[in-house]
mmCIF file of C-alpha atoms in Angstrom:
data_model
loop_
_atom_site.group_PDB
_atom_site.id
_atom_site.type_symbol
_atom_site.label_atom_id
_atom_site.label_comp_id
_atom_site.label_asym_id
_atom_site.label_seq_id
_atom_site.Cartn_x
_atom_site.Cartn_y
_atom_site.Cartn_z
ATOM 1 C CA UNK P 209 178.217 100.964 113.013
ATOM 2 C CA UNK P 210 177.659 102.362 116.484
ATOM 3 C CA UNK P 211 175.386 100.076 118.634
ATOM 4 C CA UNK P 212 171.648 101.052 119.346
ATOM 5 C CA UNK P 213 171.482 102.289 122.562
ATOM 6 C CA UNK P 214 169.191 100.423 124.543
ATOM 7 C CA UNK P 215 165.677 102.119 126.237
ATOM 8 C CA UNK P 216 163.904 100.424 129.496
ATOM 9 C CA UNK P 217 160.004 101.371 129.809
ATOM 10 C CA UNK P 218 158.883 101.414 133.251
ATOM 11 C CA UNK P 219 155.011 101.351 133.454
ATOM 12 C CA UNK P 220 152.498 100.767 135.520
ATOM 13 C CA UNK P 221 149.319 102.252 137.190
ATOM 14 C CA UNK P 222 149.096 105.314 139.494
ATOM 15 C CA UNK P 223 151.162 104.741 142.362
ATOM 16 C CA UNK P 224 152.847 101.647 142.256
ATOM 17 C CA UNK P 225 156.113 103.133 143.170
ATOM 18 C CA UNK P 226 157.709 103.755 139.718
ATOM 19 C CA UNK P 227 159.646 106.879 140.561
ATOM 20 C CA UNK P 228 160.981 105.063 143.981
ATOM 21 C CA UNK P 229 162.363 102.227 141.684
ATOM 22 C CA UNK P 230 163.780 104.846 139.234
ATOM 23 C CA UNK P 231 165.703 106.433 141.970
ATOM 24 C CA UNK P 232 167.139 102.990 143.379
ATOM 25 C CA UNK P 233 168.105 102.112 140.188
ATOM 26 C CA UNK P 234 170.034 105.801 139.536
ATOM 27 C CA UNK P 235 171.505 105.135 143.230
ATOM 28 C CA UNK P 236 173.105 102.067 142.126
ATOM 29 C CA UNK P 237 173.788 102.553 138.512
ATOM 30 C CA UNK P 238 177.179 101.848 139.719
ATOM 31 C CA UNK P 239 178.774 104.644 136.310
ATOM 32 C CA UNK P 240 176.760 103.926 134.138
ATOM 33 C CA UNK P 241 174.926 106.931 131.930
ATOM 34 C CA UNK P 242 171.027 106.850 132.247
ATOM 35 C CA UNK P 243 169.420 109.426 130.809
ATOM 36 C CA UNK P 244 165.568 109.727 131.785
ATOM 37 C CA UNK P 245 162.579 110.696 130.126
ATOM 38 C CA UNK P 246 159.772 111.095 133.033
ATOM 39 C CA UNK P 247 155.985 111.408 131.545
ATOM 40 C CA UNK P 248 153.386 112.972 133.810
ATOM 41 C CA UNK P 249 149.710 113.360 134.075
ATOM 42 C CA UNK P 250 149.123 116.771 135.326
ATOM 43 C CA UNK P 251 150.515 120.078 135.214
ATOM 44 C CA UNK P 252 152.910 119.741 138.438
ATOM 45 C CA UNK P 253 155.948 118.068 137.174
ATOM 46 C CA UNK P 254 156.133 115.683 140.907
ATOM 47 C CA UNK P 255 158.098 113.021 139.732
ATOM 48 C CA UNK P 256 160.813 114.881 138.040
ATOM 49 C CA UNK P 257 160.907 117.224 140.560
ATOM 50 C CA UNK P 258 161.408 114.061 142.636
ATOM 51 C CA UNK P 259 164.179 112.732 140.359
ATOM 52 C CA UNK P 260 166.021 115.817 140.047
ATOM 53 C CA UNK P 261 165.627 117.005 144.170
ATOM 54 C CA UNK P 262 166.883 113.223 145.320
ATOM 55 C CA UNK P 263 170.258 114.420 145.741
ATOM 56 C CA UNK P 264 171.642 111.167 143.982
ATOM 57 C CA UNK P 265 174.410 111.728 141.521
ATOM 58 C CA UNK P 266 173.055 111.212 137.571
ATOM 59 C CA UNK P 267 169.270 113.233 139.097
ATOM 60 C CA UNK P 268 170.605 116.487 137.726
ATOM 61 C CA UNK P 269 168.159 118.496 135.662
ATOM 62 C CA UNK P 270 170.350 117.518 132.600
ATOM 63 C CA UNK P 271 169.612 114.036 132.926
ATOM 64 C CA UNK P 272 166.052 114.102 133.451
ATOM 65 C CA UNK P 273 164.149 114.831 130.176
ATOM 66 C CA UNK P 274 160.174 115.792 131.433
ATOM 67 C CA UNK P 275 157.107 115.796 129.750
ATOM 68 C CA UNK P 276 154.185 116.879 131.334
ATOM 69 C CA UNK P 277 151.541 117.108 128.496
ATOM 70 C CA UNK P 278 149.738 114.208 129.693
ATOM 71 C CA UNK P 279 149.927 111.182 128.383
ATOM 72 C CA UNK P 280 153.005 109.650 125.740
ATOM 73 C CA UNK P 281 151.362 107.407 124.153
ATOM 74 C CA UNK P 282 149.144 110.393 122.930
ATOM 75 C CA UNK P 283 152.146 112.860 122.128
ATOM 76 C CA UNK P 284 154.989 110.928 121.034
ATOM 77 C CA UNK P 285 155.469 112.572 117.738
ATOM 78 C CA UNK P 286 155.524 116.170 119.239
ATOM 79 C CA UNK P 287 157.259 115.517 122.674
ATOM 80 C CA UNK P 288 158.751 112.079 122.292
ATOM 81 C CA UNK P 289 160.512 112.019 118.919
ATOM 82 C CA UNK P 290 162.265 115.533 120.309
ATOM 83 C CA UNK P 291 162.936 114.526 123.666
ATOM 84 C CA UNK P 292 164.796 111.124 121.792
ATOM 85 C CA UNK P 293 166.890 113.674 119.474
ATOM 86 C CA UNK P 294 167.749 115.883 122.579
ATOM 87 C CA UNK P 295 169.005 112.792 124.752
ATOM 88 C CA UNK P 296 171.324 111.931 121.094
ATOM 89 C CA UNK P 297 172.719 114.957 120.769
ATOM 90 C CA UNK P 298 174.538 114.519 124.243
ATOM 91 C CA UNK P 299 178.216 113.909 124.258
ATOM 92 C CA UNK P 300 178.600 111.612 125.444
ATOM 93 C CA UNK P 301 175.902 109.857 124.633
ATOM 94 C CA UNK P 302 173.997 108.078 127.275
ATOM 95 C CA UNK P 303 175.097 103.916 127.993
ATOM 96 C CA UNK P 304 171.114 103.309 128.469
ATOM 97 C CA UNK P 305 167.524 105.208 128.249
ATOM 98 C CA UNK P 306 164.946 104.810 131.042
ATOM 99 C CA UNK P 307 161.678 106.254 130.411
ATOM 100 C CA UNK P 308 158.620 106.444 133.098
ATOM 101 C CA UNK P 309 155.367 106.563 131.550
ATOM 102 C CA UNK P 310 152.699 108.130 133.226
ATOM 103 C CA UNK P 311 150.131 106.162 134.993
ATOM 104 C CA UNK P 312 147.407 106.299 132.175
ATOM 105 C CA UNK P 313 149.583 105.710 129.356
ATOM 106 C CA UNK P 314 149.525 102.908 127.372
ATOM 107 C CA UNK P 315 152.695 101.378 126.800
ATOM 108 C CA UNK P 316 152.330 99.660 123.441
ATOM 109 C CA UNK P 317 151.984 102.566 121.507
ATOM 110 C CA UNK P 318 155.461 104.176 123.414
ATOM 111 C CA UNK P 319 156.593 100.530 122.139
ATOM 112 C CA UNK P 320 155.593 100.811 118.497
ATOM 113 C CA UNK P 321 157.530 104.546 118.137
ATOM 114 C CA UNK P 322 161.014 102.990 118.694
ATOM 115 C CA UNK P 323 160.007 101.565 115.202
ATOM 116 C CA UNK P 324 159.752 105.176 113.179
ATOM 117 C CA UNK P 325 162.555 106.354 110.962
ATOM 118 C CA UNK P 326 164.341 108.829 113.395
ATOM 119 C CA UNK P 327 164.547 106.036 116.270
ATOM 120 C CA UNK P 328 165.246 102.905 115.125
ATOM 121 C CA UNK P 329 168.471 102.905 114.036
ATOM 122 C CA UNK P 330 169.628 104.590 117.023
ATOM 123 C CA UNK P 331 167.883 103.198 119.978
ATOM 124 C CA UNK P 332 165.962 99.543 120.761
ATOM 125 C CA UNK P 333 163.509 98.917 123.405
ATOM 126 C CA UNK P 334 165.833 96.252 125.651
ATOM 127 C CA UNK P 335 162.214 96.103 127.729
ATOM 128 C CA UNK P 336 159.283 96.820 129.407
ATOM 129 C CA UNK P 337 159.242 96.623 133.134
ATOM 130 C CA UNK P 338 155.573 96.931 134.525
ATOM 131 C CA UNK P 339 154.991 97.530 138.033
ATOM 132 C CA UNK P 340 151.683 96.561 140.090
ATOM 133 C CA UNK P 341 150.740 97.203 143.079
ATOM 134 C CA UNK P 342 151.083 93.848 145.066
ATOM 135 C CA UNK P 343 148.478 94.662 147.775
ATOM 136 C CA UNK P 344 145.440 95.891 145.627
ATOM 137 C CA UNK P 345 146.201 93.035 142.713
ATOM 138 C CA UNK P 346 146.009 90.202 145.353
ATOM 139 C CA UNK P 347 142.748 91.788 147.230
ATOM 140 C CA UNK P 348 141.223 91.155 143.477
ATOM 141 C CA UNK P 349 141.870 95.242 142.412
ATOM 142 C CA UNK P 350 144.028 96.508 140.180
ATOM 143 C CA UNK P 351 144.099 99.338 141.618
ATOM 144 C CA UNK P 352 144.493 100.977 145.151
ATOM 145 C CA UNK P 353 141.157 102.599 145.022
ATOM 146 C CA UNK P 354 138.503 101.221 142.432
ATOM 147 C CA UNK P 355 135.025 102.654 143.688
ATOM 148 C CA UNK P 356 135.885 106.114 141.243
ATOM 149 C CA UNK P 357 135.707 103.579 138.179
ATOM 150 C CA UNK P 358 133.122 101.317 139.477
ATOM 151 C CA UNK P 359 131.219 104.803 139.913
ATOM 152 C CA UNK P 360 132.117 105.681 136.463
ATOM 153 C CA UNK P 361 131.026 102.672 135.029
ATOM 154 C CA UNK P 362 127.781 102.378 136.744
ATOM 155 C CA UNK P 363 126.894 106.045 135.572
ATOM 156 C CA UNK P 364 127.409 105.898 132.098
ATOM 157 C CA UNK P 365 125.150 103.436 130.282
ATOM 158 C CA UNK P 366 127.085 103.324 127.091
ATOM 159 C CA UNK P 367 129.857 100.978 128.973
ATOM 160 C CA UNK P 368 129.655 97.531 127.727
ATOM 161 C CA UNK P 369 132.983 96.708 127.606
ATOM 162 C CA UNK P 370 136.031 96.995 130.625
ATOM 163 C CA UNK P 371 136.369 100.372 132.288
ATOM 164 C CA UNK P 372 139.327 102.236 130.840
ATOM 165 C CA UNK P 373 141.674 101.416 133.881
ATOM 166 C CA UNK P 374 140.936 97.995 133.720
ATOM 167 C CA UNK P 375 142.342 98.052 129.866
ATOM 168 C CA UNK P 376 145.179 100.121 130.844
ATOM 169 C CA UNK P 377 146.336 97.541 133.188
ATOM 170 C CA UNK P 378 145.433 94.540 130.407
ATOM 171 C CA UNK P 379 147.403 96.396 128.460
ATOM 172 C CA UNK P 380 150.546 97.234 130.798
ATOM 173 C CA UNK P 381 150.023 93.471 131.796
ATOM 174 C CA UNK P 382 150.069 92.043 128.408
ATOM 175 C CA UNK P 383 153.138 94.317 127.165
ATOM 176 C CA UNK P 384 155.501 93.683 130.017
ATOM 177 C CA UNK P 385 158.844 91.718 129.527
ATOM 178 C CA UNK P 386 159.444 91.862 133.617
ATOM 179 C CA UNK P 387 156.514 92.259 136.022
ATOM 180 C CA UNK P 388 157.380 93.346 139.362
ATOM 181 C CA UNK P 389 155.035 92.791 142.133
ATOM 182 C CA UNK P 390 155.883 96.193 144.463
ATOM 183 C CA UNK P 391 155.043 96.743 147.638
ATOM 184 C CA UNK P 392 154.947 93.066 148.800
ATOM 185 C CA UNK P 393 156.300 94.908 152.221
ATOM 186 C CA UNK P 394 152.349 94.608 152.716
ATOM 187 C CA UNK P 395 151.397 91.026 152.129
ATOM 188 C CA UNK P 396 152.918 88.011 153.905
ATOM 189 C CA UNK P 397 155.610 85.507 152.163
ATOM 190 C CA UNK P 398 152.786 83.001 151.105
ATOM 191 C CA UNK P 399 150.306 85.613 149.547
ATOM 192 C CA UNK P 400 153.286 87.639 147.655
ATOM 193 C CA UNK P 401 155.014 83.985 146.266
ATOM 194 C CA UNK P 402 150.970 83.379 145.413
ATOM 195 C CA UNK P 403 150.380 86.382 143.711
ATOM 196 C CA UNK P 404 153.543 86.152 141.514
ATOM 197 C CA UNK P 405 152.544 82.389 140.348
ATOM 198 C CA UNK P 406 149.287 83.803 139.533
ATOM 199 C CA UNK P 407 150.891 86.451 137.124
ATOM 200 C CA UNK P 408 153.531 84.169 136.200
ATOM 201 C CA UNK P 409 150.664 81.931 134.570
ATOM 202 C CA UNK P 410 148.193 84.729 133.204
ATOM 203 C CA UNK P 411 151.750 86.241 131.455
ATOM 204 C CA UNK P 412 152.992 85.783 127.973
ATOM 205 C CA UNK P 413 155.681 82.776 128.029
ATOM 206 C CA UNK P 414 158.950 84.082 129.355
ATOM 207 C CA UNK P 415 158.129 87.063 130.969
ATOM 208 C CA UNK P 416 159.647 87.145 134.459
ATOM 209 C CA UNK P 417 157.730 87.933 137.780
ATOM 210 C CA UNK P 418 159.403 88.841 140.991
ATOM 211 C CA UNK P 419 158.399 90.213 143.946
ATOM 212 C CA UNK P 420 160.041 93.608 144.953
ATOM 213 C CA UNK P 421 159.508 95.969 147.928
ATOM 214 C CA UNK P 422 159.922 99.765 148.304
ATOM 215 C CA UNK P 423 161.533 99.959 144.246
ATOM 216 C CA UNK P 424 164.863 97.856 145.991
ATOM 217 C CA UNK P 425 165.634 95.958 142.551
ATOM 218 C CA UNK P 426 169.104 95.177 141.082
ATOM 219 C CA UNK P 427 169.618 97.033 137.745
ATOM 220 C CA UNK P 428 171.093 93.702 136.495
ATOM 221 C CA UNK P 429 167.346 92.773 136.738
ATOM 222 C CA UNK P 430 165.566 95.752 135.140
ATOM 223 C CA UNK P 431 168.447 96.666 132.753
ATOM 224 C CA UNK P 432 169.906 94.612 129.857
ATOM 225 C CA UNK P 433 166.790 92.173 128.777
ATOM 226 C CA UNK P 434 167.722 92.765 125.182
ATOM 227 C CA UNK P 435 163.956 92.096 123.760
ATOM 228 C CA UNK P 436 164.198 94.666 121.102
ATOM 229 C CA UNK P 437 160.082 94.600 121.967
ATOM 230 C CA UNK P 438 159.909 96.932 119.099
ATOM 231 C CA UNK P 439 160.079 94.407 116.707
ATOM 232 C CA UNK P 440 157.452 91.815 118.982
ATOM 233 C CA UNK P 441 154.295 93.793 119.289
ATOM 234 C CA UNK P 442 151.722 91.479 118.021
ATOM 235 C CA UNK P 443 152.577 88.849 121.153
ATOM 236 C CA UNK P 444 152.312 92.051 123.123
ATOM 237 C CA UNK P 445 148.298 92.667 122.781
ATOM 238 C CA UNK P 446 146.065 92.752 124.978
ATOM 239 C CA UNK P 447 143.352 89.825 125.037
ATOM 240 C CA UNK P 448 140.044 91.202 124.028
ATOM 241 C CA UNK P 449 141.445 94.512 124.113
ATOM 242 C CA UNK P 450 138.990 96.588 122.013
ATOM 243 C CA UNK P 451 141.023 99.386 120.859
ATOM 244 C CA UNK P 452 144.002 97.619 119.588
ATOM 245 C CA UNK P 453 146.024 99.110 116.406
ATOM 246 C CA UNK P 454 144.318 99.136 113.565
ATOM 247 C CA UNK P 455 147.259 97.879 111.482
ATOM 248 C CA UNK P 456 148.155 101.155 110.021
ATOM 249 C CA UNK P 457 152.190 100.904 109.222
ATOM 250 C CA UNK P 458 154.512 101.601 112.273
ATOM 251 C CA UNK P 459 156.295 104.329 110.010
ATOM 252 C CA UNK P 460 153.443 107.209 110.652
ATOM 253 C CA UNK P 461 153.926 109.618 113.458
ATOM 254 C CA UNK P 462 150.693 111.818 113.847
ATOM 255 C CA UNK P 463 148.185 109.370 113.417
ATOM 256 C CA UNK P 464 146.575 108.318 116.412
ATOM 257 C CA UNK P 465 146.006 103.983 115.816
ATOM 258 C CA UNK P 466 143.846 103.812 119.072
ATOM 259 C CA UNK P 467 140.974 105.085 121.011
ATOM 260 C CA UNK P 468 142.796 105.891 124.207
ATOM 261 C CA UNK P 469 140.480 108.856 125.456
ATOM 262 C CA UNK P 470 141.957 110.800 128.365
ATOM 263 C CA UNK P 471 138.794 112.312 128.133
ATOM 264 C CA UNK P 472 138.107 109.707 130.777
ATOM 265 C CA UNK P 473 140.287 111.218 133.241
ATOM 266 C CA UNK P 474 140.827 114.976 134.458
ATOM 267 C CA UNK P 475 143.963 116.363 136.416
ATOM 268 C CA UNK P 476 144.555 120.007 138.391
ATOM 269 C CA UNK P 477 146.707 121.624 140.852
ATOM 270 C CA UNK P 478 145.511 122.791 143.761
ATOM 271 C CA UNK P 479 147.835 125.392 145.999
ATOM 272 C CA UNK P 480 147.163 126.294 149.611
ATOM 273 C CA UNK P 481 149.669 127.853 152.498
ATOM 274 C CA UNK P 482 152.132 125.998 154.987
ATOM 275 C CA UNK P 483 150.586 122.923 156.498
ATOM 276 C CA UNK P 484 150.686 123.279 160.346
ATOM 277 C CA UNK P 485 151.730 119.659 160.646
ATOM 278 C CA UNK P 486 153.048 116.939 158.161
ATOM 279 C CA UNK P 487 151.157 114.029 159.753
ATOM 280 C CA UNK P 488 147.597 116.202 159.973
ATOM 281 C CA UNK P 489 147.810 117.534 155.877
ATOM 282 C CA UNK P 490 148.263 113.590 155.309
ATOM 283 C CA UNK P 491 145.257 112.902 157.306
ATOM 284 C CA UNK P 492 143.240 115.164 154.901
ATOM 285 C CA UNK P 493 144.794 114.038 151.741
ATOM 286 C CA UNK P 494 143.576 110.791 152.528
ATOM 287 C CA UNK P 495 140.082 111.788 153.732
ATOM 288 C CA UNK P 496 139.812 113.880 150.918
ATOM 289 C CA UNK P 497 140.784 111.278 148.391
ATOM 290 C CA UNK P 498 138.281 108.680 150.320
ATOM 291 C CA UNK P 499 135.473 111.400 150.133
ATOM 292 C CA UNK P 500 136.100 112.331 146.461
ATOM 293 C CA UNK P 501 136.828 109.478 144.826
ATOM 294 C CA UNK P 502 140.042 110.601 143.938
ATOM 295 C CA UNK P 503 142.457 107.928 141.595
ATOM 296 C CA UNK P 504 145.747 109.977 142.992
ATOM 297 C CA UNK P 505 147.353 113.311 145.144
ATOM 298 C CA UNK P 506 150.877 114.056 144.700
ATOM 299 C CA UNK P 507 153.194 117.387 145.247
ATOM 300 C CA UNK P 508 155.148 119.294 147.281
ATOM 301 C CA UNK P 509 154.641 120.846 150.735
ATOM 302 C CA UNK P 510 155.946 123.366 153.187
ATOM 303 C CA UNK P 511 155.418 122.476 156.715
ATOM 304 C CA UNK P 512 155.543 125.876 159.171
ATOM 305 C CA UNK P 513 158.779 125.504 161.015
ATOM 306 C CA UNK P 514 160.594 123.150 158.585
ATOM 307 C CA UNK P 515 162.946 124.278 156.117
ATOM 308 C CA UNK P 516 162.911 120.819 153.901
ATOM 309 C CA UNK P 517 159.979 120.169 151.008
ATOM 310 C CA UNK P 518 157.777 117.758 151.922
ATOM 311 C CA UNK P 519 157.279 115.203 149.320
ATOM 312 C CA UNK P 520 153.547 113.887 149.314
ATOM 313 C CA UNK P 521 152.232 110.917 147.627
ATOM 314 C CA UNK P 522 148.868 109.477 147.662
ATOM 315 C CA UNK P 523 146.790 106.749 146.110
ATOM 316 C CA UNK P 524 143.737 104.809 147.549
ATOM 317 C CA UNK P 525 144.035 104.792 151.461
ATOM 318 C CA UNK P 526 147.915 104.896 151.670
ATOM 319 C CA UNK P 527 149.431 108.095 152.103
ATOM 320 C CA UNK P 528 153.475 108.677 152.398
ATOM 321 C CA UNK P 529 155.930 111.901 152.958
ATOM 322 C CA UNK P 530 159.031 112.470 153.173
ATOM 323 C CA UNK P 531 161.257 115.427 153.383
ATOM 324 C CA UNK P 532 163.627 115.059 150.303
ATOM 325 C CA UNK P 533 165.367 119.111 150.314
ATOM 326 C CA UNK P 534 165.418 122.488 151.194
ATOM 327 C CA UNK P 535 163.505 125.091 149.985
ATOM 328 C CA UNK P 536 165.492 127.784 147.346
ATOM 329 C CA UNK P 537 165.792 131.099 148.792
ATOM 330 C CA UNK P 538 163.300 132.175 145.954
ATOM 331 C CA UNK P 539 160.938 129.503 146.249
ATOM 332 C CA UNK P 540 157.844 129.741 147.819
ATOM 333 C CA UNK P 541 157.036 128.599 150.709
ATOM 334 C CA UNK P 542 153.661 127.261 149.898
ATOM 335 C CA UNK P 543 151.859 123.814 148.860
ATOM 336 C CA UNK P 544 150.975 122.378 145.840
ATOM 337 C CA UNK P 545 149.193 119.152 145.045
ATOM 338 C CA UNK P 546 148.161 117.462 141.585
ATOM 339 C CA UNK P 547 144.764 115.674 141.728
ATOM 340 C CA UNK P 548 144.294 112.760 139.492
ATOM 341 C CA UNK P 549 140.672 111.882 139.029
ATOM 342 C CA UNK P 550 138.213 110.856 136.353
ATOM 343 C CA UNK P 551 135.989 113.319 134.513
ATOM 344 C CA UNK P 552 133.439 115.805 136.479
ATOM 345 C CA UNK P 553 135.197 115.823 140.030
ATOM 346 C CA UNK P 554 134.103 118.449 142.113
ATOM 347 C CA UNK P 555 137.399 120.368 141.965
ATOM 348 C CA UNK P 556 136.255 123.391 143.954
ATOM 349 C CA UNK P 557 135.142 120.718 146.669
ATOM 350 C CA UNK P 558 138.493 118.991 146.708
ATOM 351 C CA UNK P 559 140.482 122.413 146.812
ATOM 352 C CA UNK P 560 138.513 123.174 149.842
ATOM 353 C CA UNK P 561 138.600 119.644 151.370
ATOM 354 C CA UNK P 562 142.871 120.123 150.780
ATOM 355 C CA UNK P 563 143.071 123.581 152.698
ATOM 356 C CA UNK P 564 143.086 125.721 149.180
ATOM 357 C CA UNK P 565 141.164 128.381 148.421
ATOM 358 C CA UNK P 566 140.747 127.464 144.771
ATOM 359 C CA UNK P 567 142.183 125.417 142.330
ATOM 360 C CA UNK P 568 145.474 127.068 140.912
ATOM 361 C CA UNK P 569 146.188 128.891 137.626
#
């Protein structure tokens, strides 16, 4: 019988630096065959477009497998299941599977899929990798920007229980078979090795915490756990975590068994002309973000007088670019952004705040 082929799930919340770690580990997957499965939040497919532009060997557009309906755990019958059989079909067929979830997904119910008829005899879930966000966990956030759900919270009276980010990352937290703490670059030796013996004691027994900076992480570390966390989802729930399955068999593909509402959370593109300057469109994604209580800004950009995209992340106060390639002789020369935010932004205000007219089609 051939041998499953074994499927890492990188999660984490909105800017942690999954897609930087994805690209270090295709850098150095030293011949071996990843095939990826990137999930997005938005309409703007940024972090494939990342994968596939980074010029690294195993990026190509056939190796990246995108979904940008949202969120997986919410679609994995019509998006996952196929995107699974297309990566199958391949011949060869991949040595490993490495999906990114989006930010607001849920990984336990990505988890609980690899157990449905069509999957389970093919592929196994060798882990779950979450990433946090070193700086923002150890200032007592779990997030890079928390006033939009404190706002939330405080605005709707019907809120007894933890805002929905806060049970995301529960949930990622709880799920995880490897935590790494990114972006420790920011904190000094003694509040990183602090921070990782925190989450090394609030974690279920066994899973491994390490500190890692910029995505630079062996894929000895993130690849070949062997947990098969398919078959281990009850030590994977949350505590207290109010929407938990409802015990409905794992065999079911339609069915939604939780209560994660998107609803929660709204996403748009916004497009605008050439930025004058690089460093000057960063200063207004920031402000903007700061002003709008914005959760994230990502996309592409064309700078006037440069003929490489500018990539353009954003979450909280921290704002990075980079110039990854260069634009297609029938590409547009133009910017677009995806706006992450919870429900009822002012998305004419941001589009004006980011130098667009309106928000796009």
């Amino acid at each position: 019988m051939t041998a499953k082929i074994p499927a890492t799930i990188i999660t984490g919340f909105l800017g942690v630096g999954k897609t930087t770690l994805i690209r270090h580990l295709i850098d150095h997957a030293d011949g071996r065959r990843i095939a990826l499965i990137v999930n997005e939040f938005g309409d703007l497919g940024v972090d494939g477009e990342i994968l596939k532009g980074c010029g690294i060997e195993g990026c190509g557009d056939d190796e990246v497998v995108e979904l940008s309906n949202g969120c997986i755990c919410c679609a994995v019958a019509d998006d996952f299941l196929p995107a699974i059989e297309t990566i199958l079909a391949r011949n060869p067929r991949p040595d490993h599977i490495v999906i990114e979830t989006s930010g607001l997904a849920l990984p336990q119910p990505l988890v609980r899929a690899f157990n449905w008829p069509d999957v389970r005899t093919e592929v196994t879930v060798d882990g779950v990798v979450t990433v946090v966000d070193g700086l923002a966990v150890s200032e007592g956030r779990f997030a890079a920007d928390e006033a939009a759900v404190d706002r939330q919270r405080a605005a709707d009276d019907n809120l007894s229980h933890e805002t929905p980010l806060s049970e995301l990352f529960a949930d990622q937290i709880a799920c995880a078979d490897l935590i790494l703490v990114n972006k420790t670059d920011l904190l000094g030796a003694e509040a990183a090795r602090a921070l990782t013996d925190r989450l090394t004691a609030e974690a279920r027994t066994g899973v491994r915490v390490m500190a890692s900076a910029h995505g630079v992480v062996a894929p000895a570390v993130l690849l070949g756990l062997t947990r098969a966390a398919e078959a281990d989802l009850d030590a994977r729930r949350a505590v207290h975590h109010h929407h938990d399955d409802d015990g409905a068999g794992d065999d079911h593909h339609g069915d939604h068994d939780h209560d994660h509402d998107h609803d929660a959370f709204e996403s748009f593109v916004v497009a605008a002309p050439e930025a004058d300057d690089a460093a000057a469109l960063s200063d207004r994604v920031r402000t903007t973000i700061a002003d709008h209580g914005l959760l994230r800004v990502k996309g592409f950009a064309a700078v006037r007088g440069k003929p490489l995209r500018l990539v353009v992340q954003g979450v909280g106060p921290r704002v990075t670019t980079h110039f990854d390639r260069p634009f297609s002789a029938d590409e547009p020369r133009e910017t677009r952004l995806v706006v992450i935010a919870q429900a009822g932004v002012d998305r004419a205000g941001v589009a004006a705040a980011l130098g667009a007219e309106a928000v796009a089609a």
